[in-house]
mmCIF file of C-alpha atoms in Angstrom:
data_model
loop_
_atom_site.group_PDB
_atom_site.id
_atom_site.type_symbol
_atom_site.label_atom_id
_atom_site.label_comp_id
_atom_site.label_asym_id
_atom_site.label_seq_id
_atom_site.Cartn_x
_atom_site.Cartn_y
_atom_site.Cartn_z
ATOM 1 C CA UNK A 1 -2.891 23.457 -22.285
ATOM 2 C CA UNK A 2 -0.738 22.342 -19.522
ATOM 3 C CA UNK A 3 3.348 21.591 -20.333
ATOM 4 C CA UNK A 4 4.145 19.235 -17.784
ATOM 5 C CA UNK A 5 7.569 17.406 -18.785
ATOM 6 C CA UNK A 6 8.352 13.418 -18.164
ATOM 7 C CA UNK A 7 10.295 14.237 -14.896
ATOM 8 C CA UNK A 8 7.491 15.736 -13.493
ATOM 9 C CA UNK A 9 5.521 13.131 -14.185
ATOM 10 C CA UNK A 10 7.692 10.942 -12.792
ATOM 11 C CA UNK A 11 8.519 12.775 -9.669
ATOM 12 C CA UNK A 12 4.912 14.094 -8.679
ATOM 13 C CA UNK A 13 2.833 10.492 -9.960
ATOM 14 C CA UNK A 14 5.366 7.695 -8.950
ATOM 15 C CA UNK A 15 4.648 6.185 -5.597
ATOM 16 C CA UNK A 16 7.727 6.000 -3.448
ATOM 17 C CA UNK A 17 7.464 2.179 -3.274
ATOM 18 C CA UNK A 18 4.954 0.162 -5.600
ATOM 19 C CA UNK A 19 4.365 -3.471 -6.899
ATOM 20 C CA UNK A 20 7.601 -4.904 -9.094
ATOM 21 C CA UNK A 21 4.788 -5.412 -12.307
ATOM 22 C CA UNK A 22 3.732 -2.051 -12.051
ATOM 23 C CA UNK A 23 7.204 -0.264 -11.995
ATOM 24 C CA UNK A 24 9.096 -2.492 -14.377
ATOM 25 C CA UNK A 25 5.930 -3.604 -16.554
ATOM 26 C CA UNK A 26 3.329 -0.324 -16.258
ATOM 27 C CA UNK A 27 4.859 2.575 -15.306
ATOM 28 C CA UNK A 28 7.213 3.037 -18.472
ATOM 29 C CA UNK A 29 4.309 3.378 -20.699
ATOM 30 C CA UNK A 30 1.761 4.941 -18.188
ATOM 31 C CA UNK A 31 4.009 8.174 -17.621
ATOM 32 C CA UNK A 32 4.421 8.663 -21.368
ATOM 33 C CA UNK A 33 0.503 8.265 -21.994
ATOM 34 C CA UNK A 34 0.056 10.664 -18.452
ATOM 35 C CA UNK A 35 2.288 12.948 -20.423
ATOM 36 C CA UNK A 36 0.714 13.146 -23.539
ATOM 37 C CA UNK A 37 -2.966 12.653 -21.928
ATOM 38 C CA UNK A 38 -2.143 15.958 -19.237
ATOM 39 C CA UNK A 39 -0.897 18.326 -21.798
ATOM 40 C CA UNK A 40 -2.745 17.776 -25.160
ATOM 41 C CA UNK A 41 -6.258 16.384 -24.016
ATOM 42 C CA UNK A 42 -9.205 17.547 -21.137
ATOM 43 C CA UNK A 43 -9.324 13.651 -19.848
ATOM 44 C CA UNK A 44 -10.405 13.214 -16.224
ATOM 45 C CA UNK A 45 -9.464 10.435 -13.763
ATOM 46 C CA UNK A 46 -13.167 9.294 -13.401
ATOM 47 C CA UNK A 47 -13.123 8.774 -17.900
ATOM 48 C CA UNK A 48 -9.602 7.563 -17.303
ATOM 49 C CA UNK A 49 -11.559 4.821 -14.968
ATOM 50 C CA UNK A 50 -14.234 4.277 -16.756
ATOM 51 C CA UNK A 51 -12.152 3.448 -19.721
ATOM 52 C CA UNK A 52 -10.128 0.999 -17.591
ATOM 53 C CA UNK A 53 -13.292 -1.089 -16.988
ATOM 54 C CA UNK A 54 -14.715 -1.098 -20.620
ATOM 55 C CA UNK A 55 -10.942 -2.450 -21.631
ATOM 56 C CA UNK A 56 -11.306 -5.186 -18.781
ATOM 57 C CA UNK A 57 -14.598 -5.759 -19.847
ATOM 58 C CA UNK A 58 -13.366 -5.993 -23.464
ATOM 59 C CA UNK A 59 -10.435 -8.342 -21.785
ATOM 60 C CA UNK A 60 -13.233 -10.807 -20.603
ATOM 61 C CA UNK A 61 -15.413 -10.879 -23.572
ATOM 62 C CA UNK A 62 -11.933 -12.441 -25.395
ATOM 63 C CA UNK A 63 -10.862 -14.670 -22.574
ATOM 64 C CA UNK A 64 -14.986 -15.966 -22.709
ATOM 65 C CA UNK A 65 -14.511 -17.413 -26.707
ATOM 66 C CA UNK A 66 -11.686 -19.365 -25.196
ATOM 67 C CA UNK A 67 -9.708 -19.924 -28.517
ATOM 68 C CA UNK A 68 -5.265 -19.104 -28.137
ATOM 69 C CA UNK A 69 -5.869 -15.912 -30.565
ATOM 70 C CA UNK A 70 -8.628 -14.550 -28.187
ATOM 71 C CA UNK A 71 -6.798 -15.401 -24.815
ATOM 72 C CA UNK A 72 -3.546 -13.596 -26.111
ATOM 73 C CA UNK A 73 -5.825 -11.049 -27.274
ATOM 74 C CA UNK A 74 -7.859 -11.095 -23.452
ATOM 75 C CA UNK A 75 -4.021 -10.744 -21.948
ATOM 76 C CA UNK A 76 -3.343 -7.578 -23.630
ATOM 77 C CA UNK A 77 -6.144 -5.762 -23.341
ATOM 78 C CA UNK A 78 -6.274 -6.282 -19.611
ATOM 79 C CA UNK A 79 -2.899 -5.005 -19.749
ATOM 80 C CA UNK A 80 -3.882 -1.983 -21.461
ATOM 81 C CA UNK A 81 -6.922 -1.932 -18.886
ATOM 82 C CA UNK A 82 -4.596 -2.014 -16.023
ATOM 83 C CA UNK A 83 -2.317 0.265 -16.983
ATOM 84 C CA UNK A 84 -5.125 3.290 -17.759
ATOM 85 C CA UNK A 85 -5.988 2.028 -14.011
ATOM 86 C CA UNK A 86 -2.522 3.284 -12.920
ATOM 87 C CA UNK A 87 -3.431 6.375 -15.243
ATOM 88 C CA UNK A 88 -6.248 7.818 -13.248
ATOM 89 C CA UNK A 89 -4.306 8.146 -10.042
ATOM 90 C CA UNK A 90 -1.476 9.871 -11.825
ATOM 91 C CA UNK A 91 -3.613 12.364 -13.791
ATOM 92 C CA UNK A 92 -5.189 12.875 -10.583
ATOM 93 C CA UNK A 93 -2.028 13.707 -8.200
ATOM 94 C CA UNK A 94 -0.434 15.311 -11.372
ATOM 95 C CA UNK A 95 -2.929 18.223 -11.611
ATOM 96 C CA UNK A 96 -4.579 17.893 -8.117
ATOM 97 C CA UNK A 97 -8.003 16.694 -9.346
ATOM 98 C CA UNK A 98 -8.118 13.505 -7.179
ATOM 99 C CA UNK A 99 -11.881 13.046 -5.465
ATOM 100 C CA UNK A 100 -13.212 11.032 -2.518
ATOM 101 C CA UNK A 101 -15.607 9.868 -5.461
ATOM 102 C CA UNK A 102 -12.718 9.380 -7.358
ATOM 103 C CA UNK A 103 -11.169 6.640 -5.342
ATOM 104 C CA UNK A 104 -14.250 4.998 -4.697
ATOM 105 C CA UNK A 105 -15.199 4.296 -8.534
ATOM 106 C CA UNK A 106 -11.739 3.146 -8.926
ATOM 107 C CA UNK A 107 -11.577 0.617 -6.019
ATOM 108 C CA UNK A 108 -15.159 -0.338 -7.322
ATOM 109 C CA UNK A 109 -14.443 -0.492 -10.968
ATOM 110 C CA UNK A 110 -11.058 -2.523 -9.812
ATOM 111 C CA UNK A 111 -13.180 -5.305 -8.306
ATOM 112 C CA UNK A 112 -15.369 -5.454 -10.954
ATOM 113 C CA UNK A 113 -13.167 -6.433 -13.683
ATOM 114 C CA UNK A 114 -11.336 -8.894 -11.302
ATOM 115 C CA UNK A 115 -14.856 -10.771 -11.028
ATOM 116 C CA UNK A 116 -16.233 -10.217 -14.640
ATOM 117 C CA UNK A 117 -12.762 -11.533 -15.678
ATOM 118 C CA UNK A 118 -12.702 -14.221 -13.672
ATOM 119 C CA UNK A 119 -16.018 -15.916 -14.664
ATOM 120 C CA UNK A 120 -15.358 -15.048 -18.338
ATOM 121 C CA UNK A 121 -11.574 -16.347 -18.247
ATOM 122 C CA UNK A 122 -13.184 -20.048 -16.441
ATOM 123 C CA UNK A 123 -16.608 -19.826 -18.077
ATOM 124 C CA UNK A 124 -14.871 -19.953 -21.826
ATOM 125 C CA UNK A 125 -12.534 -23.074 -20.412
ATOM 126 C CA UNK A 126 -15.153 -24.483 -18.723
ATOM 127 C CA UNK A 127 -17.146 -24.724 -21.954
ATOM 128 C CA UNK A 128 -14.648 -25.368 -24.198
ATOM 129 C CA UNK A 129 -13.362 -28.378 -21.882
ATOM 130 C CA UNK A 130 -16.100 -29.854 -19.218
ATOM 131 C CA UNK A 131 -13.808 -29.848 -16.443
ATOM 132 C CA UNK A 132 -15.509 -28.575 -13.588
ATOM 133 C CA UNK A 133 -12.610 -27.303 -11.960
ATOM 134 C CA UNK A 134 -12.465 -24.152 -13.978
ATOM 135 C CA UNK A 135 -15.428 -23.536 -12.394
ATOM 136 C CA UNK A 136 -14.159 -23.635 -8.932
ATOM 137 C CA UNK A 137 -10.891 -21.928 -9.874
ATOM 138 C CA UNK A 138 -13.230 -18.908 -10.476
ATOM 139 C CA UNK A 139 -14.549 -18.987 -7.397
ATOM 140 C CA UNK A 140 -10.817 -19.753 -5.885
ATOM 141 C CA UNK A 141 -9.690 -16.116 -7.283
ATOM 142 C CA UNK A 142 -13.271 -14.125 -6.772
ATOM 143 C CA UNK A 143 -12.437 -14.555 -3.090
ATOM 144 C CA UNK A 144 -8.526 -14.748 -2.858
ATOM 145 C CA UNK A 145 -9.401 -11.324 -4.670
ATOM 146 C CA UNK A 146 -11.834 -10.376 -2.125
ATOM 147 C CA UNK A 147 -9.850 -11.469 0.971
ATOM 148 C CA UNK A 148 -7.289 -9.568 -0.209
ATOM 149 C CA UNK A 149 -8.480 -6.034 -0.030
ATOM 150 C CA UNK A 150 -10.538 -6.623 3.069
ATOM 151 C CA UNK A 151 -7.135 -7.596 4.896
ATOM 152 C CA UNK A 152 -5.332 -4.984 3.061
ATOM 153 C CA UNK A 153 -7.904 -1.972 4.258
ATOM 154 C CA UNK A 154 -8.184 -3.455 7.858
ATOM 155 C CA UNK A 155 -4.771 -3.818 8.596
ATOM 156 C CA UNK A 156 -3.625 -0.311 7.134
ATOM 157 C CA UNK A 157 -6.719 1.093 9.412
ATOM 158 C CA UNK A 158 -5.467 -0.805 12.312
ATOM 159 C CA UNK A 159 -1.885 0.225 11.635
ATOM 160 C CA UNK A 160 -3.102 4.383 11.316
ATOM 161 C CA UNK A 161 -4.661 4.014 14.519
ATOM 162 C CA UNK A 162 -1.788 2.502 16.237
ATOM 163 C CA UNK A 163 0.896 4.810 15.048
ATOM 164 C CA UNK A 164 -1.617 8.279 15.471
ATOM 165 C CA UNK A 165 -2.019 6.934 19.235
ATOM 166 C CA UNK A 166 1.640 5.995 19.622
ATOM 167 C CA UNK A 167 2.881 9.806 18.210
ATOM 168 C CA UNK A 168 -0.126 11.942 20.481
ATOM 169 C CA UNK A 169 1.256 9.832 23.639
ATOM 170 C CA UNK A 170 4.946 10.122 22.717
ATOM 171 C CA UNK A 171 3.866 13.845 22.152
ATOM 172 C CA UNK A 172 2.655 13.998 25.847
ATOM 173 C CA UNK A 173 5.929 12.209 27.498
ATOM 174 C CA UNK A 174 7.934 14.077 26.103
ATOM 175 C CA UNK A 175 6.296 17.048 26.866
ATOM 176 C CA UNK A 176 5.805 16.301 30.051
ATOM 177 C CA UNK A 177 9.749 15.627 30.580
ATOM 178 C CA UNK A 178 10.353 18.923 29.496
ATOM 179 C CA UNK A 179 7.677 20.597 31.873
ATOM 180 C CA UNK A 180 9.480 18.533 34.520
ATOM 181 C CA UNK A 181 12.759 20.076 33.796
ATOM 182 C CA UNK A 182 11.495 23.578 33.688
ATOM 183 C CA UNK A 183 10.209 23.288 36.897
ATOM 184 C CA UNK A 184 13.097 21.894 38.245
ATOM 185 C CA UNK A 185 15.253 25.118 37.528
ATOM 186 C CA UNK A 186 17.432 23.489 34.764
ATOM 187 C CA UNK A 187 19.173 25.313 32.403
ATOM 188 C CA UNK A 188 17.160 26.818 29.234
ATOM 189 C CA UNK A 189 20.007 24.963 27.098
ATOM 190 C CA UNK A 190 19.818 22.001 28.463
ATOM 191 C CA UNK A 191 15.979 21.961 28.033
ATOM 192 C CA UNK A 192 16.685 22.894 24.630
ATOM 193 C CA UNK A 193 19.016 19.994 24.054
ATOM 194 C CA UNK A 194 16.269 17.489 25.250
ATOM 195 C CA UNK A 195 13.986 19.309 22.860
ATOM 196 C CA UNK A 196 16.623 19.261 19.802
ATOM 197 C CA UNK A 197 16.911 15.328 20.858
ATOM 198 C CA UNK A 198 13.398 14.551 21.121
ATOM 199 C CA UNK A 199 12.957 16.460 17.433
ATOM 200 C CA UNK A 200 15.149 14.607 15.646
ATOM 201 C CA UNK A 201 13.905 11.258 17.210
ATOM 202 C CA UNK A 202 10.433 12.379 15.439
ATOM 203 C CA UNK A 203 12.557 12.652 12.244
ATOM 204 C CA UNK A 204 14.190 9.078 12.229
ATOM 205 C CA UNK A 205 12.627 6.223 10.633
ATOM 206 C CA UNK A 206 11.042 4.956 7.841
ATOM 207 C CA UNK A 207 7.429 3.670 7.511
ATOM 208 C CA UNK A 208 6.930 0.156 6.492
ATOM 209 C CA UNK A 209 3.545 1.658 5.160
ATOM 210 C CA UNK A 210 3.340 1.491 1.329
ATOM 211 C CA UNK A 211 0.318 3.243 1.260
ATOM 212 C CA UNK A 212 1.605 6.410 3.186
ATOM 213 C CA UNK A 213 -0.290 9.207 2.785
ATOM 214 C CA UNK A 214 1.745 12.421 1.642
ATOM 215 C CA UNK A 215 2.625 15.089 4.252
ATOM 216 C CA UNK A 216 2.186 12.385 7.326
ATOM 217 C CA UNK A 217 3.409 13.908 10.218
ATOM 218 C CA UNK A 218 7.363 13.050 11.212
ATOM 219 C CA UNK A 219 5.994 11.981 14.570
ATOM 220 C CA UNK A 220 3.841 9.162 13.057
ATOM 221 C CA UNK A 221 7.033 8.193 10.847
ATOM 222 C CA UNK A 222 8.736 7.523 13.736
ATOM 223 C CA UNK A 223 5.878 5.226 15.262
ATOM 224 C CA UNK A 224 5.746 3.478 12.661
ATOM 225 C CA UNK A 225 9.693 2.808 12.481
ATOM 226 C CA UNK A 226 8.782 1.860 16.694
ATOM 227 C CA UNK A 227 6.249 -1.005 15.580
ATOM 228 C CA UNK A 228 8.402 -2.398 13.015
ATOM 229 C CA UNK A 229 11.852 -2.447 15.070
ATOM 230 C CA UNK A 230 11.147 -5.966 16.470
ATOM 231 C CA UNK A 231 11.064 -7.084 12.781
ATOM 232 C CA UNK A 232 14.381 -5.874 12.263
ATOM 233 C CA UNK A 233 15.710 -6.981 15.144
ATOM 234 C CA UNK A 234 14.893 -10.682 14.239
ATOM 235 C CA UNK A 235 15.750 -10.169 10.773
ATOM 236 C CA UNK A 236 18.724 -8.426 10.206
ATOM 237 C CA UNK A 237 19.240 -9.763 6.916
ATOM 238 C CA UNK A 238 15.198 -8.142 5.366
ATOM 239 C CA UNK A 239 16.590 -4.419 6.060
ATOM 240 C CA UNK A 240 19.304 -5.412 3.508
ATOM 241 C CA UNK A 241 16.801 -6.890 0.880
ATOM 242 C CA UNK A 242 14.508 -3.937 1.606
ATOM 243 C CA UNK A 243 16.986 -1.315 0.893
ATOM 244 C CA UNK A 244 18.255 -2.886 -2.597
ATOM 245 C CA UNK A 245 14.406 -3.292 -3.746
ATOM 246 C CA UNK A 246 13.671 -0.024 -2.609
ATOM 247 C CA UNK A 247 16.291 1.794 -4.477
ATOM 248 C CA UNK A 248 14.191 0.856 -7.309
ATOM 249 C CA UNK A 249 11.314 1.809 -6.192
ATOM 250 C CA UNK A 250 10.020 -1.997 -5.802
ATOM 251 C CA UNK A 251 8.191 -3.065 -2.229
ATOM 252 C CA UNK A 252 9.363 -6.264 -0.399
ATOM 253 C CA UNK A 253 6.293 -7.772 -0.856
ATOM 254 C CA UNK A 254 6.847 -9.113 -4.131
ATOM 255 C CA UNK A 255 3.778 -10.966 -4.279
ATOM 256 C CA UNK A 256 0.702 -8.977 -3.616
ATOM 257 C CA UNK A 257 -2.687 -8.415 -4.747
ATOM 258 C CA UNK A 258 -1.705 -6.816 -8.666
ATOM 259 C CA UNK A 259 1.255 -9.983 -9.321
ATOM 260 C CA UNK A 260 -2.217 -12.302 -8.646
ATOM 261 C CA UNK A 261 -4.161 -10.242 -11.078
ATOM 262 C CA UNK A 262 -1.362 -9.969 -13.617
ATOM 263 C CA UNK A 263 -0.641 -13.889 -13.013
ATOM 264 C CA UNK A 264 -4.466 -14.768 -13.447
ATOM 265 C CA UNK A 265 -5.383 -12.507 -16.122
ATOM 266 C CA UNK A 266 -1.848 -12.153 -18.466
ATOM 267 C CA UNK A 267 0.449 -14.830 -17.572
ATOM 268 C CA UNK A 268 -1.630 -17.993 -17.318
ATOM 269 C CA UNK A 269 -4.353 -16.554 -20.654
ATOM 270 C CA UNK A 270 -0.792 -15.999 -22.347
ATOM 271 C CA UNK A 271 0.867 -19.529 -20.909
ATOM 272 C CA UNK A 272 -2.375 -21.602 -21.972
ATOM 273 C CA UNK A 273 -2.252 -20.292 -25.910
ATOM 274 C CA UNK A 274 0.950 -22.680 -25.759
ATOM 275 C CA UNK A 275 0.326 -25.214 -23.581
ATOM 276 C CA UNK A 276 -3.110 -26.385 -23.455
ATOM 277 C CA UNK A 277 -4.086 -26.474 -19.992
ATOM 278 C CA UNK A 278 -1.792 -24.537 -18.017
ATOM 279 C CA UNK A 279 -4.428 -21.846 -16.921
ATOM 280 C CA UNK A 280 -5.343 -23.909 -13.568
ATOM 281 C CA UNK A 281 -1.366 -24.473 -12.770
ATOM 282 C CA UNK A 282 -0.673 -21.007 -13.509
ATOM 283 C CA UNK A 283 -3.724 -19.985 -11.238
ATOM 284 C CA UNK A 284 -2.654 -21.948 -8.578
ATOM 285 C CA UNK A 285 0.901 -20.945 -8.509
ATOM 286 C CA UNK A 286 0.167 -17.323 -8.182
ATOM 287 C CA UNK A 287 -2.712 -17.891 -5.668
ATOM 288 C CA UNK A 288 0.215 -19.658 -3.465
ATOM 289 C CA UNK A 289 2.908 -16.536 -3.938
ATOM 290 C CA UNK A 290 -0.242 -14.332 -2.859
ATOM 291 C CA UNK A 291 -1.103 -16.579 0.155
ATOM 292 C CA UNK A 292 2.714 -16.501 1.252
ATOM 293 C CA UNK A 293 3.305 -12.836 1.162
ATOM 294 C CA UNK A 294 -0.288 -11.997 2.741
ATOM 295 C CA UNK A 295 1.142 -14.481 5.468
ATOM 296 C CA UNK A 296 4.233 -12.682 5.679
ATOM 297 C CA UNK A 297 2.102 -9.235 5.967
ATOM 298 C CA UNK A 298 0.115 -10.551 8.533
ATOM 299 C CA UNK A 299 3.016 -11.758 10.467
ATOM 300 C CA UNK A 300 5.055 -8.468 10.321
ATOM 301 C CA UNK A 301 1.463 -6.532 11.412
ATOM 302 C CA UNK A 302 0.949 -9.199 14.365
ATOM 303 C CA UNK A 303 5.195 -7.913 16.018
ATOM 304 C CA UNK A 304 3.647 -4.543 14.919
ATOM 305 C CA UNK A 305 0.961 -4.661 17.500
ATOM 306 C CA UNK A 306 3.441 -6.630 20.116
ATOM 307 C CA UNK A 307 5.424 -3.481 19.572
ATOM 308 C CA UNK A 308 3.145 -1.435 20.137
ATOM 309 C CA UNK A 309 1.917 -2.425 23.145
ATOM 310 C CA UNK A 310 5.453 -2.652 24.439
ATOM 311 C CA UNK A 311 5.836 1.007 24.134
ATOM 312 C CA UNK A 312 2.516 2.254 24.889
ATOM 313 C CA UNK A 313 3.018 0.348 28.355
ATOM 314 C CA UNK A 314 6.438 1.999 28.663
ATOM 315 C CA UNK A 315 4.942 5.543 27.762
ATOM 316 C CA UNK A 316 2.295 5.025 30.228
ATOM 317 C CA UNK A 317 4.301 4.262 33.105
ATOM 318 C CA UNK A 318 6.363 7.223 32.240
ATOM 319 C CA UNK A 319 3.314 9.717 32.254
ATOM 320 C CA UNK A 320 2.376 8.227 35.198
ATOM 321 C CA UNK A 321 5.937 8.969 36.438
ATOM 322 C CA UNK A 322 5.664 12.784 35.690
ATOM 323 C CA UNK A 323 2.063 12.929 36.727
ATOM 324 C CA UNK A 324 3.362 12.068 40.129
ATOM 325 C CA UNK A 325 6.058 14.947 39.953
ATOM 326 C CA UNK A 326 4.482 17.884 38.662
ATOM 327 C CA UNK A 327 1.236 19.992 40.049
ATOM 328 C CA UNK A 328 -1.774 18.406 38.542
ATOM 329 C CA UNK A 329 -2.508 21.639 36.285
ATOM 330 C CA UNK A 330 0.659 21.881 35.008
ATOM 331 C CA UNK A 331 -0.290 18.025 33.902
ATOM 332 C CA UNK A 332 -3.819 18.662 32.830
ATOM 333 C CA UNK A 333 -2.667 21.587 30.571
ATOM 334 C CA UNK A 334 -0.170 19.201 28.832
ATOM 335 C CA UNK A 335 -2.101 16.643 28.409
ATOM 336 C CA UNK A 336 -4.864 18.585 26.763
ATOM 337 C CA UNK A 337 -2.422 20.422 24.620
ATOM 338 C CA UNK A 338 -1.135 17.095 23.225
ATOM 339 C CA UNK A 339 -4.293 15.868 22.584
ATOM 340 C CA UNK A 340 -5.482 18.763 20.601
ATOM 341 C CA UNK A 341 -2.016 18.584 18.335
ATOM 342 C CA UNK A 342 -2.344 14.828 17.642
ATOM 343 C CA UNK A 343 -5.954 15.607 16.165
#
């Protein structure tokens, strides 16, 4: 058996930045279970998955009979089905046995608990009550749920294309510049200096990208810090609020798609055993923080693209600029080089 210790856990599962439930609420328990489960046990991500669902399933079945003892009981088990959710990814990265299959049962499995909860959570008030709107609150958080993780995946594709196009033309430019020098006779240290320079401009900057994928190139770190430096500009004050969240490991979007889930599915089951009632308020309130910070998202990824076109115009002009100065092999050779490093 394996002997992995907490603080590997820790250092080799934790995501750099991740949703405030999950690292003050989840995390705690899920790297003492990932402990335990990696060293004493043969569990795999995909049962680790499967197990999630059965739990959430389990969660809905309670929330369905409607009663307070079976809605506090609905709240914890999707807790416990969540945080086996967080589970499979760490047991995965932990001992590198992550799968393309892997990823997609959990994304699947994810969205199926969201809808069998939802119709069991409203179904089981709707009967109990008569009030119709239970019924449309379930269809309310089916496609809040939905809408979502389509924006989610299309903006992050969106965003990977615009930084891998921004690095392979920065690549060129300043390639390019340095070609230009060369051929101009300057001195080898002063073509070094422009090369030291350019280096450590690929080394500045941090992605606004929670979902960064580990091992990203520096170059695309700094595109990324490119598209967002509008956003800072304008709002001096978010770096500040970024940089105390971050330091515990919490992303500025406070409010995203697992704070819904977690307000849906524990806080308003948990909030209605007291107050009769409150599920729909508690529904709604959440629904509104989610709406707000996708807006938010939406507006930082709209200066993104402003950026970005900004500097790919800029870039452009300035490979046009050297295309106009150096011998057109000298230019084709560089620009096929750069392309072939950016794949």
């Amino acid at each position: 058996m394996a002997n992995f210790t907490l603080d590997d856990v820790r250092q080799r599962t934790y995501k750099a930045r991740d949703a405030w439930w999950t690292v003050l609420l989840v995390d705690p328990l899920a790297a003492r279970l990932v402990k335990v489960t990696a060293n004493r046990t043969r569990i795999t991500p995909n049962q680790l998955t499967v197990a999630a669902l059965v739990l959430g399933l389990a969660a809905g079945a309670c929330f369905a009979m409607a009663d307070w003892q079976w809605l506090l009981a609905g709240a914890l088990l999707y807790h416990l089905s969540f945080t086996l959710d967080c589970m499979d990814g760490k047991i995965a990265r932990l001992k590198g046995t992550g799968s393309v299959f892997g990823a997609w049962l959990d994304y699947i499995f994810d969205r199926l608990r969201v809808l069998a909860c939802a119709i069991a959570l409203m179904a089981g008030q709707y009967a109990a009550t008569g009030n119709v709107a239970y019924v449309w609150t379930a269809l309310a958080v089916v496609f809040l749920d939905m809408l979502r993780y389509m924006d989610s995946l299309e903006i992050f594709k969106v965003r990977a294309q615009m930084r891998s196009t921004l690095a392979k033309t920065r690549r060129e430019a300043e390639s390019l510049e340095l070609a230009e020098l060369r051929a101009g006779g300057a001195a080898q240290d002063e073509v070094g200096a422009r090369l030291a320079s350019a280096e450590r401009t690929l080394d500045e900057g941090d992605a606004e990208d929670e979902n960064r994928v580990v091992g990203e190139e520096a170059a695309e770190k700094a595109a990324d810090a490119v598209m967002q430096r509008g956003l800072y500009t304008r709002f001096p004050w978010y770096i500040r609020i970024r940089d105390v969240l971050m330091r515990g490991r919490i992303r500025p979007h406070l409010f995203s798609g697992i704070e819904f889930q977690m307000g849906v599915f524990i806080v308003a089951p948990v909030a209605a055993a007291v107050v009769s009632g409150a599920i729909i308020p508690v529904v709604a309130v959440s629904a509104a923080g989610m709406l707000f910070f996708e807006l938010v998202v939406i507006y930082k990824f709209w200066m993104a693209t402003h950026a970005y076109n900004r500097n790919m115009a800029a870039l452009e002009e300035k490979i046009s600029g050297h295309r106009d100065r150096l011998p057109a092999e000298e230019f084709e050779r560089i620009q096929a080089g750069a392309g072939t490093s950016a794949g």
